[in-house]
Amino acid sequence: MRNLPDGGPDLPGKPLTAAAADYRGRTAFRGFGGQEDPDVTPEQEAVLRDIQIQLRGPDLSGWPQLGTESDGRHRTLVDGLAAALIRIEQLESESAEMRTQIGELRTEISELEATTAELAAQVERCSGPHWPWPLSLIEGPAALVGEQLARLEALLPDLPGFPGHGDGAGCAPSDSGGPAKLTSKN
């Protein structure tokens, strides 16, 4: 049994085990087979015996249900409670570490989800029709040139002197018989 630092108000400053020995000495209670002090009634002896058995186990050798100490003896009720409290502290520490790890894993998961979304967007952009290699090397610039040509073609009907402009102006032949000059009626 472990020694507790103080024996209580009746025996201050003594370990609990020493206080119990002093108490037994003062009452002349010698245990189960010893002689009794005339001040202790049989009912009191029975109560003391029950308390001692409850605290220290059958045959005062500890309770097997509470596990064993490092030296192999069974734990008493106080030893079992102390071991349980130590284990609770360990579990609280482990659960705090696990909560930290869970927070880190959640961060990693959110980063992976963002990366997955970016990759899905890239795959979607790349899933259109593609030119075969080596023409695929100029696919981007060729698409840009094609877009610019389409914009220019859309602007052609708005040019003055271009057929279909609607202002009556067009290409008039030159008097010299050379190339036609573009004229405007502004």
Coordinates of N, CA and C in Angstrom, one line a residue:
M1 N 0.8 -1.2 0.0 CA 0.0 0.0 0.0 C 0.9 1.2 0.0
R2 N 0.5 2.3 -0.7 CA 1.3 3.5 -0.8 C 1.1 4.3 0.5
N3 N 2.1 5.0 0.8 CA 2.1 5.9 2.0 C 1.5 7.3 1.5
L4 N 0.5 7.7 2.1 CA -0.1 9.0 1.8 C 0.7 10.0 2.7
P5 N 0.8 11.3 2.4 CA 1.6 12.2 3.1 C 1.1 12.6 4.5
D6 N -0.2 12.5 4.7 CA -0.7 12.9 6.0 C -1.7 11.9 6.6
G7 N -1.6 11.6 7.8 CA -2.5 10.7 8.4 C -3.8 11.3 8.9
G8 N -4.0 12.5 8.6 CA -5.3 13.1 8.9 C -5.2 14.0 10.2
P9 N -6.4 14.5 10.7 CA -6.3 15.4 11.9 C -5.9 14.6 13.2
D10 N -6.2 13.3 13.3 CA -5.8 12.6 14.5 C -4.3 12.3 14.6
L11 N -3.7 12.1 13.4 CA -2.3 11.8 13.4 C -1.6 12.6 12.3
P12 N -1.5 13.9 12.5 CA -0.9 14.8 11.5 C 0.5 14.5 11.3
G13 N 0.9 14.6 10.0 CA 2.3 14.5 9.6 C 2.8 13.1 9.5
K14 N 2.0 12.1 9.7 CA 2.4 10.7 9.5 C 1.8 10.1 8.3
P15 N 2.5 9.2 7.6 CA 1.9 8.5 6.5 C 0.7 7.7 7.0
L16 N -0.3 7.5 6.0 CA -1.5 6.8 6.4 C -1.2 5.4 6.9
T17 N -0.3 4.7 6.3 CA 0.0 3.4 6.8 C 0.6 3.4 8.2
A18 N 1.4 4.4 8.5 CA 2.0 4.5 9.9 C 0.9 4.9 10.8
A19 N 0.0 5.8 10.4 CA -1.1 6.2 11.2 C -2.0 5.0 11.6
A20 N -2.3 4.2 10.6 CA -3.1 3.0 10.9 C -2.5 2.1 11.9
A21 N -1.1 1.9 11.8 CA -0.4 1.1 12.7 C -0.5 1.7 14.1
D22 N -0.3 3.0 14.2 CA -0.5 3.6 15.5 C -1.9 3.5 16.1
Y23 N -2.9 3.6 15.2 CA -4.2 3.4 15.7 C -4.5 2.0 16.2
R24 N -4.0 1.0 15.4 CA -4.1 -0.4 15.9 C -3.4 -0.6 17.2
G25 N -2.3 0.1 17.4 CA -1.5 -0.1 18.7 C -2.3 0.6 19.8
R26 N -2.9 1.7 19.6 CA -3.6 2.4 20.6 C -4.9 1.7 21.0
T27 N -5.5 1.0 20.1 CA -6.8 0.3 20.4 C -6.5 -1.2 20.8
A28 N -5.3 -1.6 20.7 CA -4.9 -3.0 21.0 C -5.6 -4.0 20.1
F29 N -6.1 -3.5 18.9 CA -6.7 -4.4 17.9 C -5.6 -5.1 17.2
R30 N -5.5 -6.4 17.2 CA -4.4 -7.1 16.7 C -4.8 -7.9 15.4
G31 N -5.9 -7.6 14.9 CA -6.3 -8.3 13.6 C -7.3 -9.4 13.9
F32 N -7.4 -10.3 13.0 CA -8.4 -11.4 13.0 C -8.2 -12.4 14.1
G33 N -7.0 -12.8 14.3 CA -6.7 -13.9 15.3 C -6.2 -13.3 16.6
G34 N -6.0 -12.0 16.7 CA -5.3 -11.5 17.9 C -6.4 -11.2 19.0
Q35 N -5.9 -10.7 20.1 CA -6.7 -10.4 21.2 C -7.4 -9.0 21.0
E36 N -8.5 -8.8 21.6 CA -9.2 -7.6 21.5 C -9.1 -6.8 22.7
D37 N -9.2 -5.5 22.5 CA -9.3 -4.5 23.6 C -10.7 -4.6 24.2
P38 N -10.9 -4.6 25.5 CA -12.2 -4.7 26.0 C -13.1 -3.6 25.6
D39 N -12.5 -2.4 25.0 CA -13.4 -1.3 24.6 C -14.0 -1.6 23.2
V40 N -13.5 -2.6 22.5 CA -14.0 -2.9 21.2 C -15.0 -4.0 21.3
T41 N -16.2 -3.7 20.8 CA -17.3 -4.7 20.9 C -17.2 -5.6 19.7
P42 N -17.8 -6.8 19.8 CA -17.8 -7.7 18.6 C -18.3 -7.1 17.3
E43 N -19.3 -6.2 17.5 CA -19.9 -5.6 16.3 C -18.9 -4.6 15.7
Q44 N -18.2 -3.9 16.5 CA -17.2 -2.9 16.0 C -16.0 -3.7 15.4
E45 N -15.6 -4.8 16.0 CA -14.6 -5.6 15.4 C -15.0 -6.1 14.0
A46 N -16.3 -6.5 13.9 CA -16.8 -7.0 12.6 C -16.8 -5.9 11.5
V47 N -17.2 -4.7 12.0 CA -17.2 -3.5 11.1 C -15.7 -3.2 10.6
L48 N -14.8 -3.2 11.6 CA -13.4 -3.0 11.3 C -12.8 -4.0 10.3
R49 N -13.2 -5.3 10.5 CA -12.7 -6.4 9.7 C -13.3 -6.2 8.3
D50 N -14.6 -5.8 8.2 CA -15.2 -5.6 6.8 C -14.6 -4.4 6.1
I51 N -14.3 -3.4 6.8 CA -13.6 -2.2 6.2 C -12.2 -2.6 5.7
Q52 N -11.5 -3.3 6.6 CA -10.2 -3.7 6.2 C -10.2 -4.6 4.9
I53 N -11.1 -5.5 4.9 CA -11.3 -6.4 3.8 C -11.7 -5.7 2.5
Q54 N -12.6 -4.7 2.7 CA -13.0 -3.9 1.5 C -11.9 -3.1 0.9
L55 N -11.0 -2.6 1.8 CA -9.9 -1.7 1.4 C -8.8 -2.5 0.8
R56 N -8.5 -3.6 1.5 CA -7.2 -4.4 1.1 C -7.5 -5.7 0.4
G57 N -8.7 -6.1 0.3 CA -9.0 -7.3 -0.5 C -9.1 -8.5 0.4
P58 N -9.5 -9.7 -0.2 CA -9.6 -10.9 0.6 C -8.2 -11.3 1.1
D59 N -8.1 -11.8 2.3 CA -6.9 -12.2 2.9 C -5.9 -11.0 3.0
L60 N -6.4 -9.8 2.9 CA -5.6 -8.6 3.0 C -4.5 -8.6 2.0
S61 N -4.7 -9.2 0.9 CA -3.6 -9.3 -0.1 C -3.9 -8.6 -1.4
G62 N -4.9 -7.7 -1.4 CA -5.2 -7.0 -2.6 C -6.4 -7.6 -3.4
W63 N -6.9 -6.9 -4.3 CA -8.0 -7.4 -5.2 C -7.5 -7.7 -6.5
P64 N -7.7 -9.0 -6.9 CA -7.2 -9.4 -8.3 C -7.9 -8.6 -9.4
Q65 N -9.1 -8.2 -9.2 CA -9.9 -7.4 -10.2 C -9.2 -6.1 -10.5
L66 N -8.4 -5.6 -9.6 CA -7.8 -4.2 -9.8 C -6.5 -4.3 -10.4
G67 N -6.0 -5.5 -10.8 CA -4.7 -5.6 -11.5 C -3.6 -5.9 -10.4
T68 N -2.4 -5.9 -10.9 CA -1.3 -6.2 -10.1 C -0.3 -5.0 -10.2
E69 N 0.5 -4.9 -9.1 CA 1.6 -3.9 -9.1 C 2.8 -4.5 -9.9
S70 N 3.9 -3.7 -10.0 CA 5.0 -4.2 -10.7 C 5.7 -5.3 -10.0
D71 N 5.5 -5.5 -8.7 CA 6.1 -6.6 -7.9 C 5.2 -7.8 -7.9
G72 N 4.1 -7.8 -8.6 CA 3.3 -9.0 -8.7 C 2.1 -9.1 -7.7
R73 N 2.1 -8.2 -6.7 CA 1.0 -8.3 -5.7 C -0.2 -7.6 -6.3
H74 N -1.4 -8.1 -5.8 CA -2.6 -7.5 -6.3 C -2.8 -6.1 -5.6
R75 N -3.5 -5.2 -6.4 CA -3.7 -3.9 -5.9 C -4.8 -3.8 -4.8
T76 N -4.6 -2.9 -3.9 CA -5.6 -2.6 -2.9 C -6.6 -1.6 -3.6
L77 N -7.7 -1.3 -2.9 CA -8.6 -0.3 -3.4 C -8.0 1.1 -3.7
V78 N -7.1 1.5 -2.8 CA -6.4 2.8 -3.0 C -5.5 2.7 -4.1
D79 N -4.7 1.6 -4.2 CA -3.8 1.4 -5.3 C -4.5 1.4 -6.6
G80 N -5.6 0.7 -6.7 CA -6.4 0.6 -7.9 C -7.0 2.0 -8.3
L81 N -7.4 2.7 -7.4 CA -7.9 4.1 -7.7 C -6.8 5.0 -8.2
A82 N -5.6 4.9 -7.6 CA -4.4 5.6 -8.0 C -4.0 5.2 -9.5
A83 N -4.1 3.9 -9.7 CA -3.7 3.5 -11.1 C -4.7 4.0 -12.1
A84 N -6.0 4.0 -11.7 CA -7.1 4.4 -12.6 C -6.9 5.9 -12.9
L85 N -6.6 6.7 -11.9 CA -6.4 8.1 -12.1 C -5.2 8.4 -13.0
I86 N -4.1 7.6 -12.8 CA -2.9 7.8 -13.7 C -3.3 7.5 -15.1
R87 N -4.1 6.4 -15.3 CA -4.5 6.0 -16.7 C -5.4 7.1 -17.3
I88 N -6.3 7.7 -16.5 CA -7.2 8.7 -17.0 C -6.3 9.9 -17.5
E89 N -5.3 10.3 -16.7 CA -4.4 11.3 -17.2 C -3.7 11.0 -18.5
Q90 N -3.3 9.7 -18.6 CA -2.7 9.3 -19.9 C -3.6 9.4 -21.0
L91 N -4.9 9.0 -20.8 CA -5.9 9.0 -21.9 C -6.2 10.4 -22.2
E92 N -6.3 11.3 -21.2 CA -6.6 12.7 -21.6 C -5.5 13.3 -22.4
S93 N -4.2 13.0 -22.1 CA -3.1 13.5 -22.9 C -3.1 12.9 -24.3
E94 N -3.4 11.6 -24.4 CA -3.5 11.0 -25.7 C -4.6 11.6 -26.5
S95 N -5.8 11.9 -25.9 CA -6.9 12.4 -26.6 C -6.6 13.9 -27.1
A96 N -5.8 14.6 -26.3 CA -5.4 16.0 -26.7 C -4.5 15.9 -27.9
E97 N -3.6 14.9 -27.9 CA -2.7 14.8 -29.1 C -3.5 14.4 -30.3
M98 N -4.5 13.5 -30.1 CA -5.4 13.1 -31.2 C -6.2 14.2 -31.8
R99 N -6.7 15.1 -30.9 CA -7.4 16.3 -31.4 C -6.6 17.1 -32.2
T100 N -5.3 17.3 -31.8 CA -4.3 18.1 -32.6 C -4.1 17.4 -34.0
Q101 N -4.0 16.1 -34.0 CA -3.8 15.4 -35.3 C -5.0 15.5 -36.2
I102 N -6.2 15.5 -35.6 CA -7.4 15.6 -36.3 C -7.5 16.9 -37.0
G103 N -7.1 18.0 -36.2 CA -7.1 19.3 -36.8 C -6.1 19.4 -38.0
E104 N -5.0 18.8 -37.8 CA -4.0 18.8 -38.9 C -4.5 18.1 -40.1
L105 N -5.2 16.9 -39.9 CA -5.7 16.1 -41.0 C -6.8 16.9 -41.7
R106 N -7.6 17.6 -41.0 CA -8.7 18.4 -41.6 C -8.1 19.5 -42.5
T107 N -7.0 20.1 -42.1 CA -6.3 21.1 -42.9 C -5.8 20.4 -44.2
E108 N -5.2 19.3 -44.0 CA -4.6 18.6 -45.2 C -5.8 18.2 -46.2
I109 N -6.9 17.7 -45.6 CA -8.0 17.3 -46.5 C -8.5 18.5 -47.2
S110 N -8.7 19.7 -46.6 CA -9.2 20.8 -47.3 C -8.2 21.3 -48.4
E111 N -6.9 21.1 -48.1 CA -5.9 21.5 -49.2 C -6.0 20.5 -50.3
L112 N -6.2 19.2 -50.0 CA -6.3 18.2 -51.1 C -7.6 18.4 -51.9
E113 N -8.7 18.8 -51.2 CA -9.9 19.1 -52.0 C -9.7 20.3 -52.9
A114 N -9.0 21.3 -52.5 CA -8.7 22.5 -53.4 C -7.8 22.1 -54.6
T115 N -6.8 21.3 -54.3 CA -6.0 20.8 -55.4 C -6.8 19.9 -56.3
T116 N -7.7 19.1 -55.8 CA -8.5 18.2 -56.7 C -9.4 19.1 -57.6
A117 N -9.9 20.1 -57.0 CA -10.8 21.0 -57.8 C -10.0 21.7 -58.9
E118 N -8.8 22.1 -58.6 CA -7.9 22.8 -59.6 C -7.6 21.8 -60.7
L119 N -7.2 20.5 -60.3 CA -6.9 19.5 -61.3 C -8.1 19.2 -62.2
A120 N -9.3 19.1 -61.6 CA -10.5 18.8 -62.4 C -10.8 19.9 -63.4
A121 N -10.5 21.2 -63.0 CA -10.7 22.3 -63.9 C -9.7 22.2 -65.1
Q122 N -8.5 21.8 -64.8 CA -7.5 21.7 -65.8 C -7.8 20.6 -66.8
V123 N -8.3 19.5 -66.2 CA -8.7 18.3 -67.1 C -9.9 18.7 -68.0
E124 N -10.8 19.5 -67.4 CA -12.0 20.0 -68.2 C -11.5 20.9 -69.4
R125 N -10.6 21.7 -69.1 CA -10.0 22.6 -70.1 C -9.3 21.8 -71.2
C126 N -8.7 20.8 -70.8 CA -7.9 20.0 -71.8 C -8.8 18.9 -72.5
S127 N -10.0 18.8 -72.2 CA -10.8 17.7 -72.7 C -11.4 18.0 -74.1
G128 N -11.2 19.2 -74.6 CA -11.7 19.6 -75.9 C -11.0 18.9 -77.0
P129 N -11.4 19.2 -78.3 CA -10.6 18.6 -79.5 C -9.2 19.1 -79.5
H130 N -8.3 18.3 -79.8 CA -6.9 18.7 -79.9 C -6.3 18.2 -81.3
W131 N -5.3 19.0 -81.7 CA -4.6 18.7 -82.9 C -3.5 17.6 -82.6
P132 N -3.2 16.8 -83.6 CA -2.1 15.8 -83.3 C -0.8 16.5 -83.2
W133 N 0.1 15.8 -82.6 CA 1.5 16.3 -82.4 C 2.2 16.3 -83.8
P134 N 2.9 17.1 -84.2 CA 3.5 18.3 -83.6 C 2.6 19.6 -83.8
L135 N 1.5 19.4 -84.5 CA 0.6 20.6 -84.7 C 0.0 21.1 -83.4
S136 N 0.0 20.2 -82.4 CA -0.6 20.6 -81.1 C 0.3 21.7 -80.5
L137 N 1.6 21.8 -80.9 CA 2.5 22.8 -80.4 C 2.0 24.2 -80.8
I138 N 1.4 24.4 -81.9 CA 0.9 25.7 -82.4 C -0.6 25.9 -82.2
E139 N -1.2 24.9 -81.5 CA -2.7 25.0 -81.4 C -3.1 26.3 -80.7
G140 N -2.5 26.7 -79.6 CA -2.9 27.9 -78.9 C -2.7 29.1 -79.7
P141 N -1.5 29.3 -80.3 CA -1.3 30.5 -81.1 C -2.2 30.5 -82.4
A142 N -2.5 29.3 -83.0 CA -3.4 29.3 -84.1 C -4.8 29.6 -83.7
A143 N -5.2 29.2 -82.6 CA -6.6 29.6 -82.1 C -6.7 31.1 -81.9
L144 N -5.6 31.7 -81.4 CA -5.6 33.2 -81.2 C -5.7 33.9 -82.5
V145 N -4.9 33.4 -83.5 CA -4.9 34.1 -84.8 C -6.3 33.9 -85.4
G146 N -6.9 32.7 -85.3 CA -8.3 32.5 -85.8 C -9.3 33.4 -85.2
E147 N -9.2 33.7 -83.9 CA -10.1 34.6 -83.2 C -9.9 36.0 -83.7
Q148 N -8.7 36.4 -83.9 CA -8.4 37.8 -84.4 C -9.0 38.0 -85.9
L149 N -8.8 36.9 -86.7 CA -9.3 37.0 -88.1 C -10.8 37.1 -88.0
A150 N -11.5 36.4 -87.2 CA -12.9 36.4 -87.1 C -13.4 37.8 -86.7
R151 N -12.7 38.5 -85.8 CA -13.0 39.8 -85.4 C -12.9 40.8 -86.6
L152 N -11.8 40.6 -87.3 CA -11.6 41.5 -88.5 C -12.7 41.3 -89.5
E153 N -13.0 40.0 -89.8 CA -14.1 39.8 -90.7 C -15.4 40.4 -90.3
A154 N -15.6 40.4 -89.0 CA -16.9 41.0 -88.5 C -16.8 42.6 -88.7
L155 N -15.7 43.2 -88.8 CA -15.6 44.6 -89.0 C -15.6 45.0 -90.4
L156 N -15.3 44.1 -91.3 CA -15.2 44.4 -92.8 C -16.5 45.1 -93.3
P157 N -17.6 44.6 -93.0 CA -18.8 45.3 -93.6 C -19.0 46.7 -93.2
D158 N -18.4 47.1 -92.1 CA -18.5 48.5 -91.6 C -17.5 49.5 -92.2
L159 N -16.6 49.0 -93.0 CA -15.6 49.8 -93.7 C -16.2 50.6 -94.8
P160 N -15.9 51.9 -94.9 CA -16.5 52.7 -96.1 C -15.9 52.2 -97.4
G161 N -16.7 52.1 -98.4 CA -16.3 51.7 -99.7 C -16.2 50.2 -99.9
F162 N -16.5 49.5 -98.9 CA -16.5 48.1 -99.0 C -17.9 47.6 -99.5
P163 N -18.0 46.7 -100.4 CA -19.3 46.3 -100.9 C -20.2 45.9 -99.8
G164 N -21.4 46.4 -99.8 CA -22.4 46.0 -98.7 C -22.3 47.0 -97.6
H165 N -21.6 48.1 -97.7 CA -21.5 49.1 -96.7 C -22.8 49.9 -96.5
G166 N -23.5 50.1 -97.6 CA -24.8 50.8 -97.6 C -24.8 52.3 -97.8
D167 N -23.6 52.9 -98.0 CA -23.6 54.4 -98.3 C -23.5 54.7 -99.7
G168 N -23.5 53.7 -100.5 CA -23.4 53.9 -102.0 C -22.0 54.0 -102.5
A169 N -21.1 54.2 -101.6 CA -19.7 54.3 -102.1 C -19.2 52.9 -102.3
G170 N -18.3 52.8 -103.2 CA -17.7 51.6 -103.4 C -16.3 51.8 -104.0
C171 N -15.9 50.8 -104.7 CA -14.6 50.9 -105.3 C -14.8 51.5 -106.7
A172 N -14.3 52.7 -107.0 CA -14.5 53.3 -108.3 C -13.2 53.1 -109.1
P173 N -13.4 52.8 -110.4 CA -12.2 52.7 -111.2 C -11.5 54.0 -111.4
S174 N -10.2 53.9 -111.5 CA -9.4 55.2 -111.7 C -9.5 55.6 -113.1
D175 N -9.3 56.9 -113.4 CA -9.3 57.4 -114.7 C -8.1 57.0 -115.5
S176 N -7.1 56.6 -114.9 CA -5.9 56.3 -115.6 C -5.8 54.8 -116.0
G177 N -6.9 54.1 -115.7 CA -6.9 52.7 -116.1 C -6.2 51.8 -115.1
G178 N -5.6 52.4 -114.1 CA -4.9 51.7 -113.1 C -5.8 51.0 -112.1
P179 N -5.3 50.8 -111.0 CA -6.2 50.1 -110.0 C -7.2 51.1 -109.5
A180 N -8.3 50.5 -109.0 CA -9.4 51.3 -108.5 C -9.0 52.0 -107.2
K181 N -9.6 53.2 -107.1 CA -9.4 53.9 -105.8 C -10.6 53.9 -105.0
L182 N -10.4 53.8 -103.7 CA -11.5 53.8 -102.8 C -12.0 55.3 -102.6
T183 N -13.2 55.5 -102.8 CA -13.7 56.9 -102.7 C -14.8 56.9 -101.6
S184 N -15.1 58.1 -101.1 CA -16.1 58.2 -100.1 C -16.9 59.5 -100.4
K185 N -18.1 59.6 -100.0 CA -18.9 60.8 -100.3 C -19.1 61.5 -99.0
N186 N -18.1 61.8 -98.3 CA -18.2 62.6 -97.0 C -18.1 64.0 -97.3

